[in-house]
Tab-separated table of C-alpha atoms in Angstrom:
chain	number	residue	atom	x	y	z
K	11	MET	CA	-16.087	-99.190	-28.891
K	12	GLN	CA	-16.311	-98.682	-25.172
K	13	VAL	CA	-16.985	-95.435	-23.307
K	14	ARG	CA	-16.903	-95.408	-19.507
K	15	VAL	CA	-17.474	-92.583	-17.020
K	16	GLN	CA	-16.723	-93.788	-13.514
K	17	THR	CA	-15.513	-92.768	-10.053
K	18	GLU	CA	-13.306	-95.817	-9.545
K	19	ASP	CA	-9.747	-96.226	-10.769
K	20	PHE	CA	-8.852	-98.475	-13.721
K	21	ASP	CA	-5.879	-100.598	-14.758
K	22	PRO	CA	-4.344	-99.314	-18.024
K	23	GLY	CA	-2.866	-102.770	-18.664
K	24	ASP	CA	-6.319	-104.339	-18.526
K	25	VAL	CA	-7.656	-101.691	-20.911
K	26	ILE	CA	-4.917	-102.464	-23.439
K	27	HIS	CA	-5.330	-106.199	-22.974
K	28	ASP	CA	-9.075	-106.043	-23.605
K	29	LEU	CA	-8.837	-103.760	-26.641
K	30	GLY	CA	-9.993	-105.401	-29.849
K	31	ASN	CA	-10.813	-108.591	-27.968
K	32	GLY	CA	-7.649	-110.259	-29.274
K	33	ARG	CA	-8.445	-109.826	-32.978
K	34	PRO	CA	-5.430	-110.921	-35.041
K	35	ASP	CA	-5.443	-108.095	-37.592
K	36	MET	CA	-4.545	-105.357	-35.076
K	37	GLY	CA	-1.196	-103.809	-35.880
K	38	ALA	CA	-1.020	-100.907	-33.453
K	39	ILE	CA	-2.436	-99.727	-30.161
K	40	VAL	CA	-1.857	-96.103	-29.159
K	41	THR	CA	-2.864	-94.957	-25.678
K	42	PHE	CA	-3.097	-91.646	-23.869
K	43	LEU	CA	-3.178	-91.637	-20.080
K	44	GLY	CA	-3.945	-88.386	-18.292
K	45	LEU	CA	-2.912	-87.847	-14.653
K	46	VAL	CA	-3.799	-85.275	-12.002
K	47	ARG	CA	-0.897	-82.871	-11.373
K	48	ASP	CA	-0.071	-81.152	-8.077
K	49	MET	CA	0.359	-77.807	-9.865
K	50	SER	CA	-1.761	-75.717	-12.163
K	51	SER	CA	-0.922	-72.461	-13.947
K	52	THR	CA	-2.023	-70.577	-10.843
K	53	GLY	CA	-0.334	-72.595	-8.087
K	54	ALA	CA	-0.415	-75.705	-5.921
K	55	VAL	CA	-3.312	-78.148	-6.171
K	56	HIS	CA	-4.140	-80.564	-3.327
K	57	ALA	CA	-7.001	-82.321	-5.085
K	58	MET	CA	-9.727	-81.772	-7.639
K	59	THR	CA	-13.346	-82.754	-8.047
K	60	LEU	CA	-14.749	-83.537	-11.466
K	61	GLU	CA	-18.386	-82.811	-12.189
K	62	HIS	CA	-20.138	-83.991	-15.352
K	63	TYR	CA	-23.494	-84.076	-17.120
K	64	PRO	CA	-24.701	-87.686	-16.831
K	65	GLY	CA	-26.175	-88.900	-20.091
K	66	MET	CA	-24.760	-86.132	-22.246
K	67	THR	CA	-21.217	-87.029	-21.214
K	68	GLU	CA	-21.498	-90.578	-22.518
K	69	GLN	CA	-23.331	-89.451	-25.673
K	70	SER	CA	-20.740	-86.810	-26.493
K	71	LEU	CA	-17.819	-89.214	-25.969
K	72	GLU	CA	-19.501	-91.777	-28.226
K	73	ALA	CA	-20.061	-89.084	-30.871
K	74	ILE	CA	-16.374	-88.098	-30.718
K	75	VAL	CA	-15.262	-91.723	-31.116
K	76	THR	CA	-17.705	-92.209	-33.994
K	77	GLU	CA	-16.318	-89.111	-35.718
K	78	ALA	CA	-12.781	-90.444	-35.280
K	79	GLY	CA	-13.928	-93.717	-36.832
K	80	GLY	CA	-15.116	-91.782	-39.871
K	81	ARG	CA	-11.737	-90.107	-40.312
K	82	TRP	CA	-9.380	-93.028	-39.723
K	83	ALA	CA	-9.466	-96.818	-40.124
K	84	LEU	CA	-9.916	-97.878	-36.501
K	85	GLN	CA	-10.472	-101.368	-35.158
K	86	ASP	CA	-11.411	-100.566	-31.566
K	87	VAL	CA	-11.479	-97.597	-29.182
K	88	THR	CA	-11.860	-97.359	-25.404
K	89	VAL	CA	-12.355	-94.059	-23.581
K	90	ILE	CA	-12.442	-93.980	-19.766
K	91	HIS	CA	-12.924	-90.744	-17.820
K	92	ARG	CA	-13.112	-90.579	-14.045
K	93	VAL	CA	-15.359	-88.215	-12.078
K	94	GLY	CA	-15.550	-87.284	-8.404
K	95	ARG	CA	-12.644	-86.366	-6.147
K	96	LEU	CA	-9.119	-87.109	-7.390
K	97	GLU	CA	-5.680	-86.398	-5.953
K	98	PRO	CA	-2.322	-85.677	-7.607
K	99	ALA	CA	-0.891	-88.686	-9.480
K	100	ASP	CA	-4.350	-90.235	-9.824
K	101	ARG	CA	-5.330	-91.459	-13.267
K	102	ILE	CA	-8.065	-89.230	-14.704
K	103	VAL	CA	-8.550	-90.179	-18.364
K	104	MET	CA	-7.439	-92.883	-20.784
K	105	VAL	CA	-7.925	-93.180	-24.519
K	106	ALA	CA	-6.827	-96.389	-26.241
K	107	VAL	CA	-7.050	-96.772	-30.011
K	108	ALA	CA	-6.404	-99.920	-32.056
K	109	SER	CA	-5.741	-99.889	-35.779
K	110	ALA	CA	-3.942	-101.887	-38.431
K	111	HIS	CA	-1.270	-99.176	-38.654
K	112	ARG	CA	0.251	-96.733	-36.177
K	113	GLY	CA	-0.454	-93.604	-38.217
K	114	ASP	CA	-4.206	-93.894	-37.897
K	115	ALA	CA	-3.963	-94.895	-34.225
K	116	PHE	CA	-1.690	-91.948	-33.288
K	117	ALA	CA	-3.845	-89.404	-35.118
K	118	ALA	CA	-7.158	-90.721	-33.812
K	119	CYS	CA	-5.911	-90.832	-30.215
K	120	GLU	CA	-4.833	-87.183	-30.337
K	121	PHE	CA	-8.052	-86.156	-32.108
K	122	ILE	CA	-10.217	-87.863	-29.469
K	123	MET	CA	-8.350	-86.119	-26.622
K	124	ASP	CA	-8.509	-82.715	-28.332
K	125	TYR	CA	-12.245	-83.039	-28.892
K	126	LEU	CA	-12.859	-84.505	-25.418
K	127	LYS	CA	-11.255	-81.465	-23.813
K	128	THR	CA	-13.487	-78.996	-25.673
K	129	ARG	CA	-16.754	-80.894	-26.256
K	130	ALA	CA	-17.379	-83.369	-23.439
K	131	PRO	CA	-19.261	-81.863	-20.463
K	132	PHE	CA	-16.770	-82.247	-17.607
K	133	TRP	CA	-15.756	-79.493	-15.187
K	134	LYS	CA	-12.821	-79.476	-12.755
K	135	LYS	CA	-12.808	-77.738	-9.394
K	136	GLU	CA	-9.382	-77.525	-7.782
K	137	GLU	CA	-8.619	-77.507	-4.060
K	138	THR	CA	-5.730	-75.135	-3.377
K	139	PRO	CA	-4.118	-73.583	-0.289
K	140	GLU	CA	-6.236	-70.463	-0.983
K	141	GLY	CA	-9.496	-72.421	-1.223
K	142	SER	CA	-11.319	-74.147	-4.038
K	143	ARG	CA	-11.809	-72.705	-7.507
K	144	TRP	CA	-13.260	-73.788	-10.852
K	145	VAL	CA	-10.675	-74.379	-13.555
K	146	GLU	CA	-10.914	-71.866	-16.415
K	147	ALA	CA	-11.104	-73.251	-19.944
K	148	ARG	CA	-7.980	-72.554	-21.985
K	149	ASP	CA	-8.041	-71.028	-25.441
K	150	SER	CA	-5.099	-73.280	-26.369
K	151	ASP	CA	-7.429	-76.283	-25.994
K	152	ASP	CA	-9.859	-74.674	-28.461
K	153	SER	CA	-6.975	-74.110	-30.881
K	154	ALA	CA	-5.887	-77.740	-30.549
K	155	ALA	CA	-9.395	-78.945	-31.419
K	156	ALA	CA	-9.767	-76.444	-34.264
K	157	ARG	CA	-6.679	-77.857	-36.002
K	158	TRP	CA	-8.711	-80.918	-36.964
K	159	GLU	CA	-11.643	-79.061	-38.463
K	160	ASP	CA	-9.959	-78.208	-41.757
K	161	ARG	CA	-7.917	-81.360	-41.968
K	162	GLU	CA	-8.756	-83.970	-44.586
K	163	GLN	CA	-9.168	-87.583	-43.620
K	164	ALA	CA	-5.756	-89.182	-43.207
V	11	MET	CA	-39.205	-77.667	-19.777
V	12	LYS	CA	-36.423	-78.649	-17.424
V	13	VAL	CA	-33.439	-76.302	-17.135
V	14	LEU	CA	-30.200	-77.728	-15.698
V	15	TYR	CA	-27.192	-75.837	-14.360
V	16	PHE	CA	-23.680	-77.225	-13.915
V	17	ALA	CA	-20.412	-76.298	-12.210
V	18	SER	CA	-19.860	-72.581	-11.477
V	19	LEU	CA	-23.226	-71.707	-13.028
V	20	ARG	CA	-24.978	-74.180	-10.702
V	21	GLU	CA	-23.306	-72.462	-7.751
V	22	ALA	CA	-24.172	-69.000	-9.082
V	23	VAL	CA	-27.903	-69.740	-9.377
V	24	GLY	CA	-27.942	-71.922	-6.254
V	25	MET	CA	-29.799	-74.842	-7.854
V	26	GLU	CA	-29.129	-77.890	-10.000
V	27	SER	CA	-32.332	-77.643	-12.015
V	28	GLU	CA	-35.724	-76.015	-12.277
V	29	ASP	CA	-38.929	-76.531	-14.239
V	30	VAL	CA	-39.849	-73.459	-16.270
V	31	GLU	CA	-42.646	-72.415	-18.632
V	32	PRO	CA	-41.269	-69.633	-20.817
V	33	THR	CA	-43.629	-67.295	-22.642
V	34	ALA	CA	-44.695	-68.049	-26.221
V	35	GLU	CA	-42.174	-65.567	-27.669
V	36	VAL	CA	-39.235	-67.663	-26.443
V	37	HIS	CA	-38.104	-69.761	-29.423
V	38	THR	CA	-34.312	-70.039	-29.146
V	39	VAL	CA	-31.574	-70.631	-26.586
V	40	GLY	CA	-30.654	-66.945	-26.683
V	41	GLU	CA	-34.247	-65.913	-26.044
V	42	LEU	CA	-34.489	-68.407	-23.190
V	43	VAL	CA	-31.393	-66.892	-21.567
V	44	GLU	CA	-32.929	-63.421	-21.819
V	45	TRP	CA	-36.212	-64.701	-20.374
V	46	LEU	CA	-34.505	-66.498	-17.478
V	47	ALA	CA	-32.504	-63.351	-16.701
V	48	THR	CA	-35.594	-61.104	-16.694
V	49	ARG	CA	-36.637	-62.908	-13.519
V	50	GLY	CA	-33.898	-61.021	-11.669
V	51	GLU	CA	-31.403	-62.441	-9.184
V	52	PRO	CA	-29.679	-64.866	-9.177
V	53	TRP	CA	-30.217	-65.558	-12.920
V	54	SER	CA	-29.567	-62.041	-14.201
V	55	ASP	CA	-26.119	-61.970	-12.603
V	56	ALA	CA	-25.253	-65.577	-13.477
V	57	PHE	CA	-25.967	-65.049	-17.172
V	58	THR	CA	-24.204	-61.698	-17.483
V	59	ALA	CA	-20.968	-62.821	-15.800
V	60	SER	CA	-17.938	-62.441	-18.023
V	61	ASN	CA	-17.298	-66.178	-18.459
V	62	ARG	CA	-18.958	-67.491	-21.610
V	63	VAL	CA	-21.961	-69.684	-20.871
V	64	GLN	CA	-22.428	-72.760	-23.030
V	65	CYS	CA	-25.684	-74.560	-23.637
V	66	ALA	CA	-26.999	-78.004	-24.568
V	67	VAL	CA	-30.509	-78.720	-25.860
V	68	ASN	CA	-31.666	-82.273	-25.179
V	69	GLN	CA	-28.045	-83.145	-24.302
V	70	VAL	CA	-26.548	-81.885	-27.584
V	71	MET	CA	-24.284	-78.816	-27.683
V	72	ALA	CA	-26.273	-75.797	-28.846
V	73	ARG	CA	-25.775	-72.165	-29.888
V	74	PRO	CA	-27.764	-69.004	-29.116
V	75	ASP	CA	-29.822	-69.440	-32.302
V	76	THR	CA	-30.650	-73.126	-31.620
V	77	PRO	CA	-34.454	-73.607	-31.433
V	78	ILE	CA	-35.861	-74.900	-28.155
V	79	SER	CA	-39.376	-75.685	-29.339
V	80	GLY	CA	-40.197	-79.196	-28.185
V	81	ALA	CA	-37.062	-79.430	-26.049
V	82	ASP	CA	-37.470	-81.358	-22.808
V	83	GLU	CA	-34.123	-80.431	-21.293
V	84	VAL	CA	-31.937	-77.353	-21.692
V	85	ALA	CA	-28.645	-77.184	-19.791
V	86	PHE	CA	-26.372	-74.207	-19.108
V	87	PHE	CA	-22.750	-74.473	-18.015
V	88	PRO	CA	-19.335	-72.826	-18.278
V	89	ARG	CA	-16.814	-73.879	-20.929
V	90	VAL	CA	-15.848	-77.496	-20.340
V	91	THR	CA	-12.570	-78.435	-18.631
V	92	GLY	CA	-12.301	-82.239	-18.722
V	93	GLY	CA	-9.403	-84.416	-19.810
């Protein structure tokens, strides 16, 4: 398992290449790559700055990955989240999950993103033509995370 | 006890952190919020704003009834928006 919170960019190909350290029993790698968009629900976005809670951020991401490992048979997981100032089209987050079979890898990747969005202490502030503003949390993200709470292990 | 503030809450109170010594009756997160707010501005306004404030005790997500006895670090922040 690897959890990284960093300002610098990363190469998704390298992340995939390094996953599982070449173990021969991996059957599937599922990845999610999140990018900064130039639009939000309220208008144009020139850039955003991500703030986080150093220490708690890493701990909460590790706890989310550990919980995923308890629900599905996973062989390796990498989570990278960038902080600081980012511009549209920049990479912001990547989750890569390796498993023997695609079903577990798909489910765990989505679970980790849903929990990351509602439980990991990151906050986005957008720069817009009208000035900067903090992004409001969305109830739909809470609903996405809540789906997993009643679900049995796959 | 160290109290940390993040994001819009940090801006509302105008500080990243402060060292506080709450009174002996303050046992939970909810009671700590009330105690912080009794000190007046800027805390009273920051904690009564409509956006829901979340809390972590010793870097673990907490609720209003979470005990804070023995806690070294309590953090307050708006709902998270990463990913």
